[in-house]
Short mmCIF file of C-alpha atoms and ligand atoms in Angstrom, two decimals:
data_model
loop_
_atom_site.label_atom_id
_atom_site.label_comp_id
_atom_site.label_asym_id
_atom_site.label_seq_id
_atom_site.Cartn_x
_atom_site.Cartn_y
_atom_site.Cartn_z
CA MET Z 6 0.00 0.00 0.00
CA ALA Z 7 1.37 3.34 -1.03
CA PHE Z 8 2.04 6.14 1.43
CA GLU Z 9 -0.47 8.95 1.11
CA LEU Z 10 -0.51 12.72 1.46
CA PRO Z 11 -2.91 13.47 4.33
CA GLU Z 12 -5.53 16.18 3.95
CA LEU Z 13 -4.86 19.35 5.93
CA PRO Z 14 -6.96 19.32 9.13
CA TYR Z 15 -8.28 22.86 8.37
CA ALA Z 16 -9.08 25.04 5.36
CA LYS Z 17 -6.06 26.47 3.55
CA ASP Z 18 -7.05 30.03 4.46
CA ALA Z 19 -7.91 29.26 8.10
CA LEU Z 20 -4.57 29.71 9.87
CA PRO Z 21 -3.71 33.20 11.18
CA GLY Z 22 -0.41 34.39 9.71
CA VAL Z 23 -0.08 31.49 7.24
CA SER Z 24 -1.30 32.27 3.73
CA ALA Z 25 -3.16 29.84 1.48
CA GLU Z 26 -0.26 30.29 -0.96
CA THR Z 27 2.19 29.02 1.67
CA LEU Z 28 0.02 25.94 2.28
CA ASP Z 29 -0.45 25.42 -1.47
CA TYR Z 30 3.32 25.11 -1.80
CA HIS Z 31 4.21 23.61 1.55
CA HIS Z 32 1.50 20.91 1.64
CA GLY Z 33 0.58 20.67 -2.02
CA LYS Z 34 4.11 20.66 -3.43
CA HIS Z 35 6.84 20.09 -0.80
CA HIS Z 36 5.00 17.51 1.33
CA ALA Z 37 3.43 15.92 -1.78
CA THR Z 38 6.88 15.54 -3.36
CA TYR Z 39 8.28 13.81 -0.27
CA VAL Z 40 5.34 11.35 -0.46
CA LYS Z 41 5.84 10.70 -4.17
CA THR Z 42 9.62 10.26 -3.81
CA LEU Z 43 9.14 7.89 -0.85
CA ASN Z 44 6.69 5.79 -2.86
CA ASP Z 45 9.13 5.68 -5.78
CA LEU Z 46 11.96 4.58 -3.43
CA VAL Z 47 10.03 1.72 -1.79
CA ALA Z 48 8.24 0.51 -4.94
CA GLY Z 49 9.04 -3.16 -5.51
CA THR Z 50 10.96 -3.50 -2.20
CA ASP Z 51 10.04 -5.23 1.10
CA GLN Z 52 9.35 -1.81 2.56
CA GLU Z 53 6.35 -1.21 0.34
CA SER Z 54 4.22 -2.87 3.04
CA SER Z 55 6.06 -1.39 6.05
CA SER Z 56 4.60 1.34 8.20
CA LEU Z 57 6.09 4.82 7.84
CA GLU Z 58 7.67 4.50 11.30
CA GLU Z 59 9.26 1.16 10.36
CA VAL Z 60 10.78 2.68 7.21
CA ILE Z 61 12.18 5.64 9.20
CA LEU Z 62 13.67 3.45 11.95
CA ALA Z 63 15.29 1.03 9.48
CA ALA Z 64 16.63 3.64 7.04
CA ASP Z 65 20.30 4.64 6.91
CA ALA Z 66 21.21 8.27 6.18
CA GLY Z 67 20.23 9.10 2.62
CA PRO Z 68 17.19 9.61 0.41
CA LEU Z 69 14.99 6.90 1.99
CA PHE Z 70 15.49 8.33 5.48
CA ASN Z 71 15.17 11.94 4.30
CA ASN Z 72 11.91 11.42 2.42
CA SER Z 73 10.24 9.08 4.93
CA ALA Z 74 11.17 11.36 7.81
CA GLN Z 75 9.93 14.44 5.99
CA VAL Z 76 6.61 12.71 5.27
CA TRP Z 77 6.26 11.97 9.00
CA ASN Z 78 7.44 15.44 10.10
CA HIS Z 79 4.97 17.29 7.88
CA SER Z 80 1.99 15.04 8.67
CA PHE Z 81 2.75 15.68 12.35
CA PHE Z 82 3.37 19.42 11.85
CA TRP Z 83 -0.04 20.11 10.21
CA ASN Z 84 -1.69 18.73 13.34
CA CYS Z 85 0.46 20.92 15.58
CA MET Z 86 -1.46 23.97 14.30
CA SER Z 87 -5.05 25.07 14.78
CA PRO Z 88 -6.93 28.19 13.58
CA THR Z 89 -7.74 28.92 17.25
CA GLY Z 90 -4.43 27.83 18.78
CA GLY Z 91 -1.46 29.51 20.41
CA GLY Z 92 -0.72 31.15 23.74
CA ALA Z 93 -0.26 29.32 27.01
CA PRO Z 94 -1.97 25.94 27.45
CA ALA Z 95 -4.56 25.55 30.19
CA GLY Z 96 -5.12 22.74 32.67
CA ASP Z 97 -2.81 19.83 33.32
CA LEU Z 98 -0.56 20.53 30.32
CA GLY Z 99 -0.14 24.15 31.45
CA GLU Z 100 0.97 22.92 34.86
CA GLN Z 101 3.41 20.47 33.31
CA ILE Z 102 4.91 23.24 31.14
CA ASN Z 103 5.28 25.45 34.22
CA SER Z 104 6.85 22.66 36.19
CA ALA Z 105 9.33 21.71 33.42
CA PHE Z 106 10.35 25.21 32.28
CA GLY Z 107 9.39 27.52 35.17
CA SER Z 108 6.67 29.34 33.23
CA TYR Z 109 5.02 29.44 29.81
CA ASP Z 110 7.16 32.47 28.92
CA ALA Z 111 10.33 30.55 29.77
CA PHE Z 112 9.11 27.64 27.62
CA ALA Z 113 8.35 30.02 24.72
CA GLU Z 114 11.77 31.65 25.07
CA GLU Z 115 13.60 28.31 25.00
CA PHE Z 116 11.51 26.97 22.10
CA SER Z 117 12.05 30.23 20.13
CA THR Z 118 15.79 30.12 20.73
CA ALA Z 119 15.98 26.52 19.47
CA ALA Z 120 13.94 27.44 16.39
CA LYS Z 121 15.99 30.58 15.68
CA THR Z 122 19.39 28.96 16.20
CA GLN Z 123 18.79 25.84 14.10
CA PHE Z 124 21.36 26.79 11.44
CA GLY Z 125 19.90 26.11 8.01
CA SER Z 126 16.94 23.77 7.51
CA GLY Z 127 15.39 21.82 10.34
CA TRP Z 128 12.80 21.57 13.08
CA ALA Z 129 12.23 22.73 16.67
CA TRP Z 130 10.50 20.27 19.00
CA LEU Z 131 8.86 19.87 22.37
CA VAL Z 132 9.53 16.27 23.35
CA ASP Z 133 8.92 13.84 26.20
CA ASP Z 134 12.34 12.39 26.98
CA GLY Z 135 11.85 11.41 30.61
CA GLY Z 136 10.35 14.89 31.09
CA LEU Z 137 9.35 17.78 28.83
CA LYS Z 138 12.33 19.10 26.86
CA ILE Z 139 13.09 21.32 23.87
CA GLN Z 140 15.15 19.91 21.01
CA LYS Z 141 16.14 20.99 17.51
CA THR Z 142 17.02 18.76 14.56
CA ALA Z 143 18.68 19.42 11.21
CA ASN Z 144 17.12 18.74 7.81
CA ALA Z 145 14.78 15.70 8.09
CA ASP Z 146 15.99 14.38 11.45
CA LEU Z 147 13.34 13.70 14.09
CA PRO Z 148 13.04 12.54 17.73
CA LEU Z 149 11.54 9.16 16.70
CA LYS Z 150 14.91 8.16 15.20
CA HIS Z 151 16.50 8.72 18.63
CA GLY Z 152 13.87 6.88 20.69
CA VAL Z 153 12.27 10.11 21.91
CA LYS Z 154 8.55 10.97 21.80
CA ALA Z 155 7.64 14.11 19.84
CA LEU Z 156 4.88 16.29 21.30
CA LEU Z 157 5.06 19.45 19.14
CA THR Z 158 7.11 20.66 16.20
CA LEU Z 159 7.74 23.76 14.14
CA ASP Z 160 9.16 23.59 10.62
CA VAL Z 161 11.96 26.16 10.24
CA TRP Z 162 12.92 25.27 6.66
CA GLU Z 163 12.75 28.47 4.58
CA HIS Z 164 9.93 26.95 2.51
CA ALA Z 165 7.78 27.07 5.66
CA TYR Z 166 7.87 30.87 5.97
CA TYR Z 167 9.52 32.59 2.99
CA ILE Z 168 6.29 33.51 1.17
CA ASP Z 169 4.73 35.12 4.26
CA TYR Z 170 7.77 36.36 6.21
CA ARG Z 171 10.65 36.37 3.69
CA ASN Z 172 13.87 36.05 5.70
CA ALA Z 173 12.22 36.86 9.06
CA ARG Z 174 12.23 33.45 10.74
CA PRO Z 175 11.62 35.02 14.19
CA ASP Z 176 8.24 36.37 12.97
CA HIS Z 177 7.26 32.88 11.77
CA ILE Z 178 8.19 31.47 15.19
CA LYS Z 179 6.29 34.18 17.07
CA ASN Z 180 3.17 33.66 14.95
CA PHE Z 181 3.31 29.91 15.61
CA LEU Z 182 3.57 30.34 19.39
CA ASP Z 183 1.08 33.21 19.69
CA ASN Z 184 -1.59 32.08 17.22
CA LEU Z 185 -1.23 28.49 16.08
CA VAL Z 186 -0.03 25.88 18.59
CA ASN Z 187 -2.63 23.12 18.93
CA TRP Z 188 -2.25 22.24 22.62
CA ASP Z 189 -5.01 19.62 22.43
CA PHE Z 190 -2.82 17.69 19.98
CA VAL Z 191 0.18 18.09 22.31
CA SER Z 192 -1.86 16.76 25.26
CA LYS Z 193 -2.98 13.79 23.18
CA ASN Z 194 0.61 13.00 22.22
CA LEU Z 195 1.76 13.29 25.82
CA ALA Z 196 -0.96 10.87 26.96
CA GLY Z 197 -0.49 8.47 24.04
MN1 MN3 N 18 8.44 21.83 5.37
#
């Protein structure tokens, strides 16, 4: 069974600070190309019937890892955003953020710094690695490959923000934290 491009979980014009044009390219072209390339790479091999996670965990560095990981990263990333998201989480998750980082503002500062200082293409993450932690990865790399559970991610590849923010990655990061983070999805990942 071929890997598939998931539908976006919201309308293309629904996210504050993310244009429909960005999602046309980012989901409709970049993510779609990773899916197509992955399917081409596994066609006729044993991995055609593997799960996406199995392909990622078994892959050595190279095109199979890069494309499978980018399929996973983007499918996860779309769910990390909501048209009514952003700001500090309420309830139990809010308390866990406060306990791990001191405050929501301290969490946001550390997450922003990771996202800003990832040199070149990559991702910033909130993970559960025996406690809530911030990580950053280069290119297609992801916590799953290192035995760590991802809770939240932000794409900091230029293709994620160049149409809307040009070179201003910090504005892309601020918009994500203030207006987009889907904390319900994070809570679900933490419980899962
Ligand atoms: Mn991307």
